[in-house]
Short mmCIF file of N, CA and C in Angstrom, two decimals:
data_model
loop_
_atom_site.label_atom_id
_atom_site.label_comp_id
_atom_site.label_asym_id
_atom_site.label_seq_id
_atom_site.Cartn_x
_atom_site.Cartn_y
_atom_site.Cartn_z
N MET A 278 113.26 173.00 133.27
CA MET A 278 112.33 172.94 132.16
C MET A 278 112.99 172.23 130.98
N ARG A 279 112.25 171.35 130.35
CA ARG A 279 112.79 170.62 129.21
C ARG A 279 112.27 171.22 127.90
N HIS A 280 113.12 171.11 126.88
CA HIS A 280 112.80 171.68 125.58
C HIS A 280 112.83 170.59 124.51
N ARG A 281 111.98 170.72 123.53
CA ARG A 281 111.96 169.80 122.40
C ARG A 281 113.00 170.27 121.40
N VAL A 282 113.87 169.36 120.99
CA VAL A 282 114.92 169.69 120.03
C VAL A 282 114.91 168.70 118.88
N VAL A 283 115.33 169.17 117.73
CA VAL A 283 115.47 168.33 116.54
C VAL A 283 116.93 168.33 116.15
N LEU A 284 117.50 167.14 116.03
CA LEU A 284 118.91 166.97 115.69
C LEU A 284 119.02 166.17 114.40
N ALA A 285 119.86 166.62 113.48
CA ALA A 285 120.16 165.86 112.27
C ALA A 285 121.53 165.22 112.47
N VAL A 286 121.64 163.93 112.15
CA VAL A 286 122.90 163.22 112.33
C VAL A 286 123.28 162.58 111.00
N GLY A 287 124.58 162.54 110.74
CA GLY A 287 125.05 161.96 109.49
C GLY A 287 126.45 161.41 109.63
N SER A 288 126.78 160.43 108.78
CA SER A 288 128.11 159.83 108.77
C SER A 288 128.41 159.34 107.36
N ASN A 289 129.65 159.57 106.91
CA ASN A 289 130.03 159.00 105.61
C ASN A 289 131.42 158.37 105.62
N LEU A 290 131.96 158.10 106.80
CA LEU A 290 133.25 157.42 106.90
C LEU A 290 133.13 156.26 107.89
N GLY A 291 133.83 155.17 107.60
CA GLY A 291 133.86 154.04 108.53
C GLY A 291 132.53 153.31 108.59
N ASP A 292 132.22 152.77 109.76
CA ASP A 292 130.97 152.04 109.99
C ASP A 292 129.86 153.07 110.19
N ARG A 293 129.29 153.51 109.09
CA ARG A 293 128.32 154.61 109.15
C ARG A 293 127.14 154.30 110.06
N LEU A 294 126.53 153.13 109.89
CA LEU A 294 125.35 152.79 110.70
C LEU A 294 125.73 152.62 112.16
N GLY A 295 126.85 151.95 112.42
CA GLY A 295 127.30 151.78 113.80
C GLY A 295 127.58 153.10 114.48
N THR A 296 128.16 154.03 113.73
CA THR A 296 128.44 155.36 114.29
C THR A 296 127.15 156.09 114.62
N LEU A 297 126.16 156.02 113.73
CA LEU A 297 124.88 156.68 114.01
C LEU A 297 124.18 156.04 115.20
N GLN A 298 124.26 154.71 115.31
CA GLN A 298 123.64 154.06 116.47
C GLN A 298 124.32 154.50 117.76
N GLY A 299 125.65 154.58 117.74
CA GLY A 299 126.37 155.07 118.92
C GLY A 299 125.99 156.50 119.25
N CYS A 300 125.74 157.30 118.24
CA CYS A 300 125.31 158.69 118.43
C CYS A 300 123.95 158.75 119.12
N VAL A 301 123.00 157.93 118.67
CA VAL A 301 121.68 157.88 119.32
C VAL A 301 121.84 157.54 120.80
N GLN A 302 122.66 156.54 121.09
CA GLN A 302 122.89 156.13 122.48
C GLN A 302 123.54 157.25 123.28
N ALA A 303 124.54 157.91 122.68
CA ALA A 303 125.26 158.98 123.40
C ALA A 303 124.34 160.17 123.69
N ILE A 304 123.50 160.54 122.74
CA ILE A 304 122.58 161.65 122.97
C ILE A 304 121.57 161.27 124.06
N GLY A 305 121.06 160.04 124.01
CA GLY A 305 120.15 159.58 125.05
C GLY A 305 120.80 159.51 126.42
N GLY A 306 122.13 159.44 126.46
CA GLY A 306 122.85 159.39 127.72
C GLY A 306 123.27 160.74 128.27
N LEU A 307 122.97 161.83 127.54
CA LEU A 307 123.32 163.15 128.05
C LEU A 307 122.47 163.49 129.27
N PRO A 308 122.95 164.34 130.16
CA PRO A 308 122.17 164.71 131.35
C PRO A 308 120.82 165.31 130.96
N ASP A 309 119.78 164.87 131.65
CA ASP A 309 118.43 165.43 131.50
C ASP A 309 117.98 165.46 130.05
N THR A 310 118.32 164.40 129.31
CA THR A 310 117.99 164.34 127.88
C THR A 310 117.45 162.96 127.53
N ASP A 311 116.38 162.94 126.75
CA ASP A 311 115.79 161.70 126.25
C ASP A 311 115.58 161.81 124.75
N VAL A 312 115.91 160.74 124.03
CA VAL A 312 115.58 160.66 122.61
C VAL A 312 114.15 160.16 122.53
N LEU A 313 113.27 160.96 121.96
CA LEU A 313 111.85 160.63 121.88
C LEU A 313 111.49 159.87 120.61
N ALA A 314 112.18 160.18 119.51
CA ALA A 314 111.89 159.53 118.23
C ALA A 314 113.13 159.53 117.37
N THR A 315 113.29 158.46 116.61
CA THR A 315 114.41 158.29 115.69
C THR A 315 113.85 158.00 114.31
N SER A 316 114.27 158.74 113.33
CA SER A 316 113.73 158.60 111.97
C SER A 316 114.26 157.36 111.28
N PRO A 317 113.65 157.02 110.14
CA PRO A 317 114.28 156.05 109.25
C PRO A 317 115.63 156.60 108.78
N VAL A 318 116.46 155.70 108.27
CA VAL A 318 117.79 156.07 107.77
C VAL A 318 117.69 156.37 106.28
N TYR A 319 118.37 157.42 105.85
CA TYR A 319 118.46 157.79 104.44
C TYR A 319 119.91 157.73 104.00
N GLU A 320 120.13 157.38 102.74
CA GLU A 320 121.46 157.48 102.15
C GLU A 320 121.44 158.66 101.20
N THR A 321 122.47 159.50 101.29
CA THR A 321 122.43 160.80 100.64
C THR A 321 123.75 161.10 99.93
N ALA A 322 123.64 161.56 98.71
CA ALA A 322 124.83 162.04 98.00
C ALA A 322 125.34 163.29 98.71
N PRO A 323 126.66 163.46 98.85
CA PRO A 323 127.21 164.63 99.53
C PRO A 323 126.82 165.93 98.82
N VAL A 324 126.66 166.99 99.61
CA VAL A 324 126.32 168.31 99.08
C VAL A 324 127.51 169.22 99.30
N GLY A 325 128.11 169.71 98.24
CA GLY A 325 129.26 170.60 98.36
C GLY A 325 130.50 169.84 98.80
N GLY A 326 131.60 170.55 98.90
CA GLY A 326 132.84 169.95 99.38
C GLY A 326 133.52 169.08 98.34
N PRO A 327 134.57 168.37 98.77
CA PRO A 327 135.34 167.52 97.85
C PRO A 327 134.59 166.23 97.53
N ALA A 328 135.11 165.47 96.56
CA ALA A 328 134.55 164.15 96.27
C ALA A 328 134.67 163.30 97.53
N GLN A 329 133.59 162.59 97.86
CA GLN A 329 133.55 161.81 99.10
C GLN A 329 132.43 160.79 99.03
N PRO A 330 132.43 159.81 99.95
CA PRO A 330 131.39 158.78 99.93
C PRO A 330 130.02 159.36 100.32
N ASP A 331 128.97 158.58 99.99
CA ASP A 331 127.62 158.96 100.38
C ASP A 331 127.46 158.91 101.90
N TYR A 332 126.53 159.71 102.38
CA TYR A 332 126.22 159.77 103.81
C TYR A 332 125.05 158.85 104.17
N LEU A 333 125.03 158.40 105.40
CA LEU A 333 123.80 157.92 106.02
C LEU A 333 123.33 159.05 106.92
N ASN A 334 122.04 159.38 106.84
CA ASN A 334 121.47 160.48 107.61
C ASN A 334 120.22 160.02 108.34
N ALA A 335 119.95 160.66 109.47
CA ALA A 335 118.73 160.43 110.23
C ALA A 335 118.45 161.70 111.03
N VAL A 336 117.24 161.77 111.58
CA VAL A 336 116.84 162.88 112.43
C VAL A 336 116.33 162.31 113.75
N LEU A 337 116.71 162.97 114.83
CA LEU A 337 116.25 162.60 116.17
C LEU A 337 115.44 163.74 116.75
N ILE A 338 114.37 163.38 117.43
CA ILE A 338 113.64 164.35 118.23
C ILE A 338 113.94 164.00 119.68
N ALA A 339 114.34 164.99 120.45
CA ALA A 339 114.72 164.75 121.85
C ALA A 339 114.09 165.81 122.74
N ALA A 340 114.07 165.50 124.01
CA ALA A 340 113.68 166.47 125.04
C ALA A 340 114.90 166.65 125.93
N THR A 341 115.26 167.90 126.21
CA THR A 341 116.45 168.14 127.02
C THR A 341 116.24 169.31 127.96
N GLY A 342 116.90 169.20 129.11
CA GLY A 342 116.95 170.31 130.06
C GLY A 342 118.21 171.14 129.86
N LEU A 343 119.07 170.72 128.93
CA LEU A 343 120.29 171.48 128.65
C LEU A 343 119.95 172.79 127.94
N ARG A 344 120.79 173.79 128.15
CA ARG A 344 120.66 175.04 127.41
C ARG A 344 121.25 174.84 126.01
N PRO A 345 120.86 175.67 125.03
CA PRO A 345 121.34 175.46 123.66
C PRO A 345 122.86 175.33 123.53
N LEU A 346 123.63 176.23 124.13
CA LEU A 346 125.09 176.16 123.98
C LEU A 346 125.67 174.95 124.70
N ASP A 347 125.04 174.52 125.79
CA ASP A 347 125.49 173.31 126.48
C ASP A 347 125.22 172.08 125.61
N LEU A 348 124.07 172.07 124.93
CA LEU A 348 123.76 170.96 124.02
C LEU A 348 124.75 170.96 122.86
N LEU A 349 125.08 172.12 122.33
CA LEU A 349 126.06 172.21 121.25
C LEU A 349 127.40 171.65 121.70
N ALA A 350 127.87 172.04 122.88
CA ALA A 350 129.15 171.54 123.38
C ALA A 350 129.10 170.02 123.55
N ALA A 351 127.97 169.51 124.04
CA ALA A 351 127.84 168.06 124.23
C ALA A 351 127.86 167.32 122.90
N THR A 352 127.16 167.85 121.89
CA THR A 352 127.16 167.17 120.59
C THR A 352 128.53 167.24 119.93
N GLN A 353 129.26 168.31 120.14
CA GLN A 353 130.61 168.39 119.59
C GLN A 353 131.56 167.41 120.27
N ARG A 354 131.34 167.16 121.58
CA ARG A 354 132.13 166.13 122.27
C ARG A 354 131.82 164.75 121.70
N ILE A 355 130.55 164.48 121.44
CA ILE A 355 130.16 163.18 120.87
C ILE A 355 130.81 163.02 119.49
N GLU A 356 130.80 164.07 118.68
CA GLU A 356 131.46 164.02 117.37
C GLU A 356 132.94 163.70 117.54
N ALA A 357 133.61 164.39 118.45
CA ALA A 357 135.05 164.17 118.65
C ALA A 357 135.33 162.74 119.12
N GLU A 358 134.49 162.23 120.02
CA GLU A 358 134.67 160.86 120.51
C GLU A 358 134.45 159.84 119.41
N SER A 359 133.73 160.23 118.36
CA SER A 359 133.51 159.34 117.21
C SER A 359 134.59 159.49 116.15
N GLY A 360 135.61 160.29 116.43
CA GLY A 360 136.72 160.46 115.51
C GLY A 360 136.57 161.59 114.52
N ARG A 361 135.62 162.49 114.75
CA ARG A 361 135.42 163.61 113.82
C ARG A 361 136.64 164.53 113.84
N VAL A 362 137.13 164.85 112.68
CA VAL A 362 138.22 165.80 112.51
C VAL A 362 137.69 166.92 111.62
N ARG A 363 137.77 168.15 112.09
CA ARG A 363 137.26 169.30 111.34
C ARG A 363 138.39 169.86 110.46
N ALA A 364 138.65 169.17 109.35
CA ALA A 364 139.75 169.56 108.48
C ALA A 364 139.33 170.54 107.40
N GLU A 365 138.15 170.34 106.80
CA GLU A 365 137.70 171.24 105.75
C GLU A 365 136.19 171.34 105.76
N ARG A 366 135.70 172.51 105.39
CA ARG A 366 134.26 172.75 105.35
C ARG A 366 133.60 171.81 104.35
N PHE A 367 132.51 171.18 104.76
CA PHE A 367 131.74 170.24 103.95
C PHE A 367 132.56 169.02 103.55
N GLY A 368 133.64 168.74 104.29
CA GLY A 368 134.45 167.56 104.01
C GLY A 368 133.83 166.31 104.61
N PRO A 369 134.39 165.14 104.30
CA PRO A 369 133.87 163.89 104.85
C PRO A 369 134.04 163.86 106.37
N ARG A 370 133.18 163.08 107.02
CA ARG A 370 133.25 163.03 108.49
C ARG A 370 132.70 161.71 109.02
N THR A 371 133.28 161.30 110.13
CA THR A 371 132.76 160.10 110.79
C THR A 371 131.39 160.37 111.38
N LEU A 372 131.19 161.60 111.91
CA LEU A 372 129.90 161.94 112.51
C LEU A 372 129.68 163.43 112.45
N ASP A 373 128.48 163.79 112.06
CA ASP A 373 128.06 165.19 112.06
C ASP A 373 126.73 165.27 112.80
N ILE A 374 126.64 166.15 113.78
CA ILE A 374 125.40 166.37 114.51
C ILE A 374 125.05 167.85 114.40
N ASP A 375 123.91 168.14 113.82
CA ASP A 375 123.44 169.52 113.70
C ASP A 375 122.20 169.72 114.55
N ILE A 376 122.17 170.81 115.30
CA ILE A 376 120.96 171.20 116.02
C ILE A 376 120.11 171.95 115.01
N ILE A 377 119.00 171.34 114.61
CA ILE A 377 118.13 171.92 113.59
C ILE A 377 117.18 172.93 114.23
N SER A 378 116.55 172.55 115.33
CA SER A 378 115.70 173.50 116.05
C SER A 378 115.77 173.19 117.54
N PHE A 379 115.60 174.23 118.32
CA PHE A 379 115.63 174.13 119.78
C PHE A 379 114.39 174.86 120.27
N ALA A 380 113.35 174.08 120.64
CA ALA A 380 112.05 174.65 121.01
C ALA A 380 111.62 175.56 119.86
N GLU A 381 111.18 176.74 120.16
CA GLU A 381 110.78 177.69 119.11
C GLU A 381 111.82 178.81 119.00
N GLU A 382 113.00 178.58 119.54
CA GLU A 382 114.01 179.63 119.61
C GLU A 382 114.51 180.05 118.23
N VAL A 383 114.62 181.35 118.05
CA VAL A 383 115.20 181.94 116.84
C VAL A 383 116.34 182.83 117.30
N SER A 384 117.53 182.56 116.77
CA SER A 384 118.71 183.31 117.18
C SER A 384 119.69 183.40 116.02
N ASP A 385 120.33 184.58 115.87
CA ASP A 385 121.36 184.72 114.84
C ASP A 385 122.76 184.70 115.45
N ASP A 386 122.88 184.12 116.63
CA ASP A 386 124.18 183.97 117.29
C ASP A 386 125.11 183.20 116.34
N PRO A 387 126.28 183.73 116.01
CA PRO A 387 127.17 183.04 115.07
C PRO A 387 127.71 181.71 115.60
N VAL A 388 127.71 181.53 116.92
CA VAL A 388 128.15 180.26 117.49
C VAL A 388 127.10 179.18 117.28
N LEU A 389 125.82 179.53 117.43
CA LEU A 389 124.72 178.59 117.24
C LEU A 389 123.51 179.36 116.70
N THR A 390 123.36 179.34 115.39
CA THR A 390 122.23 179.99 114.75
C THR A 390 121.04 179.04 114.82
N LEU A 391 119.89 179.56 115.30
CA LEU A 391 118.69 178.74 115.42
C LEU A 391 117.52 179.42 114.73
N PRO A 392 116.72 178.64 113.99
CA PRO A 392 117.00 177.25 113.62
C PRO A 392 118.22 177.18 112.69
N HIS A 393 118.65 175.96 112.38
CA HIS A 393 119.81 175.78 111.52
C HIS A 393 119.59 176.57 110.22
N PRO A 394 120.57 177.39 109.82
CA PRO A 394 120.34 178.32 108.71
C PRO A 394 120.14 177.67 107.34
N ARG A 395 120.52 176.41 107.17
CA ARG A 395 120.35 175.76 105.86
C ARG A 395 119.37 174.58 105.91
N ALA A 396 118.73 174.34 107.05
CA ALA A 396 117.84 173.18 107.17
C ALA A 396 116.72 173.21 106.14
N HIS A 397 116.20 174.39 105.84
CA HIS A 397 115.06 174.49 104.91
C HIS A 397 115.44 174.13 103.48
N GLU A 398 116.75 174.03 103.19
CA GLU A 398 117.23 173.71 101.84
C GLU A 398 117.65 172.25 101.72
N ARG A 399 117.56 171.48 102.78
CA ARG A 399 118.17 170.15 102.80
C ARG A 399 117.13 169.04 102.90
N ALA A 400 116.91 168.36 101.78
CA ALA A 400 115.96 167.25 101.78
C ALA A 400 116.42 166.14 102.72
N PHE A 401 117.74 165.97 102.89
CA PHE A 401 118.23 164.91 103.77
C PHE A 401 117.97 165.19 105.24
N VAL A 402 117.56 166.42 105.56
CA VAL A 402 117.10 166.76 106.92
C VAL A 402 115.57 166.71 106.96
N LEU A 403 114.93 167.35 106.00
CA LEU A 403 113.48 167.48 106.04
C LEU A 403 112.74 166.17 105.81
N ALA A 404 113.25 165.29 104.93
CA ALA A 404 112.55 164.03 104.66
C ALA A 404 112.49 163.13 105.90
N PRO A 405 113.61 162.87 106.58
CA PRO A 405 113.50 162.04 107.78
C PRO A 405 112.73 162.73 108.91
N TRP A 406 112.84 164.04 109.02
CA TRP A 406 112.08 164.77 110.05
C TRP A 406 110.59 164.61 109.77
N HIS A 407 110.19 164.78 108.52
CA HIS A 407 108.78 164.65 108.15
C HIS A 407 108.27 163.24 108.44
N ASP A 408 109.12 162.23 108.27
CA ASP A 408 108.72 160.85 108.55
C ASP A 408 108.26 160.66 110.00
N ILE A 409 108.94 161.31 110.94
CA ILE A 409 108.61 161.10 112.36
C ILE A 409 107.72 162.18 112.94
N ASP A 410 107.55 163.29 112.19
CA ASP A 410 106.68 164.37 112.67
C ASP A 410 106.09 165.11 111.47
N PRO A 411 105.06 164.51 110.83
CA PRO A 411 104.51 165.10 109.61
C PRO A 411 103.98 166.52 109.78
N GLY A 412 103.62 166.91 110.99
CA GLY A 412 103.11 168.25 111.23
C GLY A 412 104.16 169.24 111.70
N ALA A 413 105.43 168.86 111.60
CA ALA A 413 106.51 169.70 112.12
C ALA A 413 106.56 171.06 111.43
N ILE A 414 106.99 172.05 112.20
CA ILE A 414 107.18 173.42 111.72
C ILE A 414 108.64 173.80 111.97
N LEU A 415 109.30 174.32 110.94
CA LEU A 415 110.64 174.86 111.10
C LEU A 415 110.47 176.33 111.45
N PRO A 416 110.84 176.74 112.68
CA PRO A 416 110.61 178.13 113.10
C PRO A 416 111.13 179.14 112.08
N GLY A 417 110.27 180.09 111.75
CA GLY A 417 110.64 181.14 110.81
C GLY A 417 110.55 180.75 109.35
N ARG A 418 110.31 179.46 109.07
CA ARG A 418 110.27 178.98 107.68
C ARG A 418 108.95 178.33 107.30
N GLY A 419 108.25 177.76 108.30
CA GLY A 419 106.95 177.16 108.01
C GLY A 419 106.95 175.65 108.10
N PRO A 420 105.85 175.02 107.61
CA PRO A 420 105.69 173.58 107.72
C PRO A 420 106.79 172.81 106.96
N VAL A 421 107.32 171.80 107.60
CA VAL A 421 108.35 170.96 106.98
C VAL A 421 107.80 170.31 105.72
N ALA A 422 106.53 169.89 105.74
CA ALA A 422 105.94 169.24 104.56
C ALA A 422 105.99 170.16 103.35
N GLY A 423 105.65 171.42 103.53
CA GLY A 423 105.69 172.38 102.42
C GLY A 423 107.09 172.66 101.94
N LEU A 424 108.03 172.79 102.88
CA LEU A 424 109.42 173.03 102.50
C LEU A 424 109.97 171.85 101.71
N LEU A 425 109.65 170.64 102.17
CA LEU A 425 110.13 169.43 101.51
C LEU A 425 109.54 169.31 100.11
N ALA A 426 108.28 169.67 99.95
CA ALA A 426 107.62 169.57 98.64
C ALA A 426 108.30 170.45 97.60
N GLY A 427 108.96 171.52 98.03
CA GLY A 427 109.61 172.43 97.11
C GLY A 427 111.05 172.07 96.77
N LEU A 428 111.55 170.95 97.31
CA LEU A 428 112.95 170.57 97.10
C LEU A 428 113.09 169.39 96.14
N ASP A 429 114.22 169.34 95.47
CA ASP A 429 114.59 168.18 94.66
C ASP A 429 115.09 167.10 95.62
N ARG A 430 114.45 165.94 95.58
CA ARG A 430 114.85 164.85 96.49
C ARG A 430 115.79 163.85 95.82
N GLY A 431 116.28 164.19 94.62
CA GLY A 431 117.24 163.33 93.96
C GLY A 431 118.49 163.19 94.81
N GLY A 432 119.03 161.99 94.89
CA GLY A 432 120.22 161.76 95.70
C GLY A 432 119.92 161.53 97.16
N VAL A 433 118.62 161.52 97.55
CA VAL A 433 118.22 161.27 98.94
C VAL A 433 117.31 160.04 98.92
N ARG A 434 117.85 158.89 99.36
CA ARG A 434 117.15 157.61 99.26
C ARG A 434 116.91 157.00 100.63
N ARG A 435 115.67 156.67 100.91
CA ARG A 435 115.37 155.98 102.17
C ARG A 435 115.93 154.57 102.11
N ARG A 436 116.52 154.11 103.22
CA ARG A 436 117.12 152.78 103.30
C ARG A 436 116.35 151.94 104.32
N PRO A 437 115.25 151.30 103.91
CA PRO A 437 114.46 150.51 104.86
C PRO A 437 115.21 149.30 105.41
N ASP A 438 116.31 148.91 104.77
CA ASP A 438 117.11 147.79 105.26
C ASP A 438 118.02 148.18 106.42
N LEU A 439 118.12 149.47 106.71
CA LEU A 439 118.97 149.95 107.81
C LEU A 439 118.08 150.57 108.88
N VAL A 440 118.26 150.14 110.12
CA VAL A 440 117.40 150.59 111.21
C VAL A 440 118.24 151.03 112.40
N LEU A 441 117.90 152.19 112.95
CA LEU A 441 118.53 152.63 114.20
C LEU A 441 117.62 152.25 115.35
N GLY A 442 118.19 151.60 116.36
CA GLY A 442 117.42 151.27 117.55
C GLY A 442 117.24 152.48 118.44
N ALA A 443 116.29 152.40 119.34
CA ALA A 443 116.03 153.50 120.27
C ALA A 443 117.16 153.59 121.29
N ALA A 444 117.34 154.79 121.84
CA ALA A 444 118.31 154.97 122.93
C ALA A 444 117.84 154.17 124.13
N THR A 445 118.77 153.60 124.87
CA THR A 445 118.39 152.78 126.03
C THR A 445 119.05 153.29 127.30
N SER A 446 119.21 154.58 127.39
CA SER A 446 119.84 155.17 128.57
C SER A 446 118.99 154.95 129.81
N GLY A 447 119.60 154.65 130.92
CA GLY A 447 118.89 154.52 132.18
C GLY A 447 118.35 155.84 132.67
N ALA A 448 118.81 156.95 132.07
CA ALA A 448 118.36 158.27 132.50
C ALA A 448 116.99 158.63 131.95
N GLN A 449 116.46 157.82 131.03
CA GLN A 449 115.17 158.14 130.45
C GLN A 449 114.06 157.98 131.47
N THR A 450 113.07 158.83 131.38
CA THR A 450 111.92 158.75 132.28
C THR A 450 110.65 158.67 131.47
N PRO A 451 109.68 157.84 131.89
CA PRO A 451 108.46 157.69 131.11
C PRO A 451 107.72 159.00 130.89
N GLU A 452 107.73 159.91 131.87
CA GLU A 452 106.98 161.15 131.70
C GLU A 452 107.57 162.05 130.63
N ALA A 453 108.82 161.79 130.21
CA ALA A 453 109.44 162.61 129.16
C ALA A 453 108.92 162.23 127.77
N ARG A 454 108.27 161.08 127.67
CA ARG A 454 107.81 160.59 126.38
C ARG A 454 106.31 160.81 126.22
N THR A 455 105.93 161.33 125.09
CA THR A 455 104.51 161.46 124.80
C THR A 455 104.10 160.21 124.03
N PRO A 456 102.84 159.77 124.14
CA PRO A 456 102.43 158.55 123.46
C PRO A 456 102.70 158.58 121.96
N GLU A 457 102.50 159.74 121.33
CA GLU A 457 102.68 159.79 119.88
C GLU A 457 104.15 159.87 119.47
N ALA A 458 105.05 160.08 120.41
CA ALA A 458 106.47 160.21 120.05
C ALA A 458 107.31 159.06 120.57
N ARG A 459 106.69 158.00 121.07
CA ARG A 459 107.47 156.88 121.59
C ARG A 459 108.14 156.12 120.47
N THR A 460 109.34 155.64 120.75
CA THR A 460 110.05 154.82 119.78
C THR A 460 109.94 153.38 120.25
N PRO A 461 110.10 152.42 119.34
CA PRO A 461 110.05 151.03 119.76
C PRO A 461 111.23 150.69 120.64
N LYS A 462 111.12 149.57 121.33
CA LYS A 462 112.24 149.12 122.17
C LYS A 462 113.48 148.98 121.30
N ALA A 463 114.63 149.10 121.94
CA ALA A 463 115.89 149.07 121.19
C ALA A 463 115.97 147.81 120.35
N GLN A 464 116.45 147.98 119.13
CA GLN A 464 116.62 146.87 118.21
C GLN A 464 118.10 146.78 117.87
N THR A 465 118.52 145.61 117.52
CA THR A 465 119.87 145.46 117.03
C THR A 465 119.90 146.00 115.60
N PRO A 466 120.81 146.94 115.30
CA PRO A 466 120.84 147.49 113.94
C PRO A 466 121.10 146.38 112.93
N LYS A 467 120.40 146.47 111.81
CA LYS A 467 120.64 145.50 110.72
C LYS A 467 121.99 145.79 110.10
N ALA A 468 122.60 144.75 109.58
CA ALA A 468 123.92 144.92 108.97
C ALA A 468 123.81 145.81 107.75
N GLU A 469 124.79 146.67 107.61
CA GLU A 469 124.84 147.57 106.45
C GLU A 469 125.38 146.79 105.26
N THR A 470 124.70 146.94 104.13
CA THR A 470 125.17 146.29 102.92
C THR A 470 125.78 147.34 102.00
N PRO A 471 126.81 146.98 101.27
CA PRO A 471 127.44 147.97 100.38
C PRO A 471 126.53 148.38 99.25
#
């Protein structure tokens, strides 16, 4: 059985756009997993932690047959392969992948709390999610549109000049995609400008 999952991805070190594009490809290449939709890219001022560069953020909607903890382990491997070092909480990172929601699951497991315990407070998660699924519901919190309307969006800027292409994994199957959630054919990411 496959489950609909929402993943937030971000990078603020190195080739931020290239890292996010590699992340989309890597997630699409996981076993029994398809990326169904990729949001526009946002540039975001860091929240908490030490002084650091701005992030590029996006949200992915995927379908997966993986169990939640298996998906967590897989996303942590992708982070590590991208050079992520977990040195300090809220510190800069080459890649951050958060599981925002996994189907309708609600869990207070300290290893993987579902939905993500701070997603409802983060415009850099809710804005891109709303772009690709305006009717989305954050389990236990309500409609994403309403949550987003209550947040300050200062420091969260959409970057229409930056585009993430669709995952092109050979493992994708047409039946995994719904007509309303299809992404365009893979595009070459536009060059990031300073």
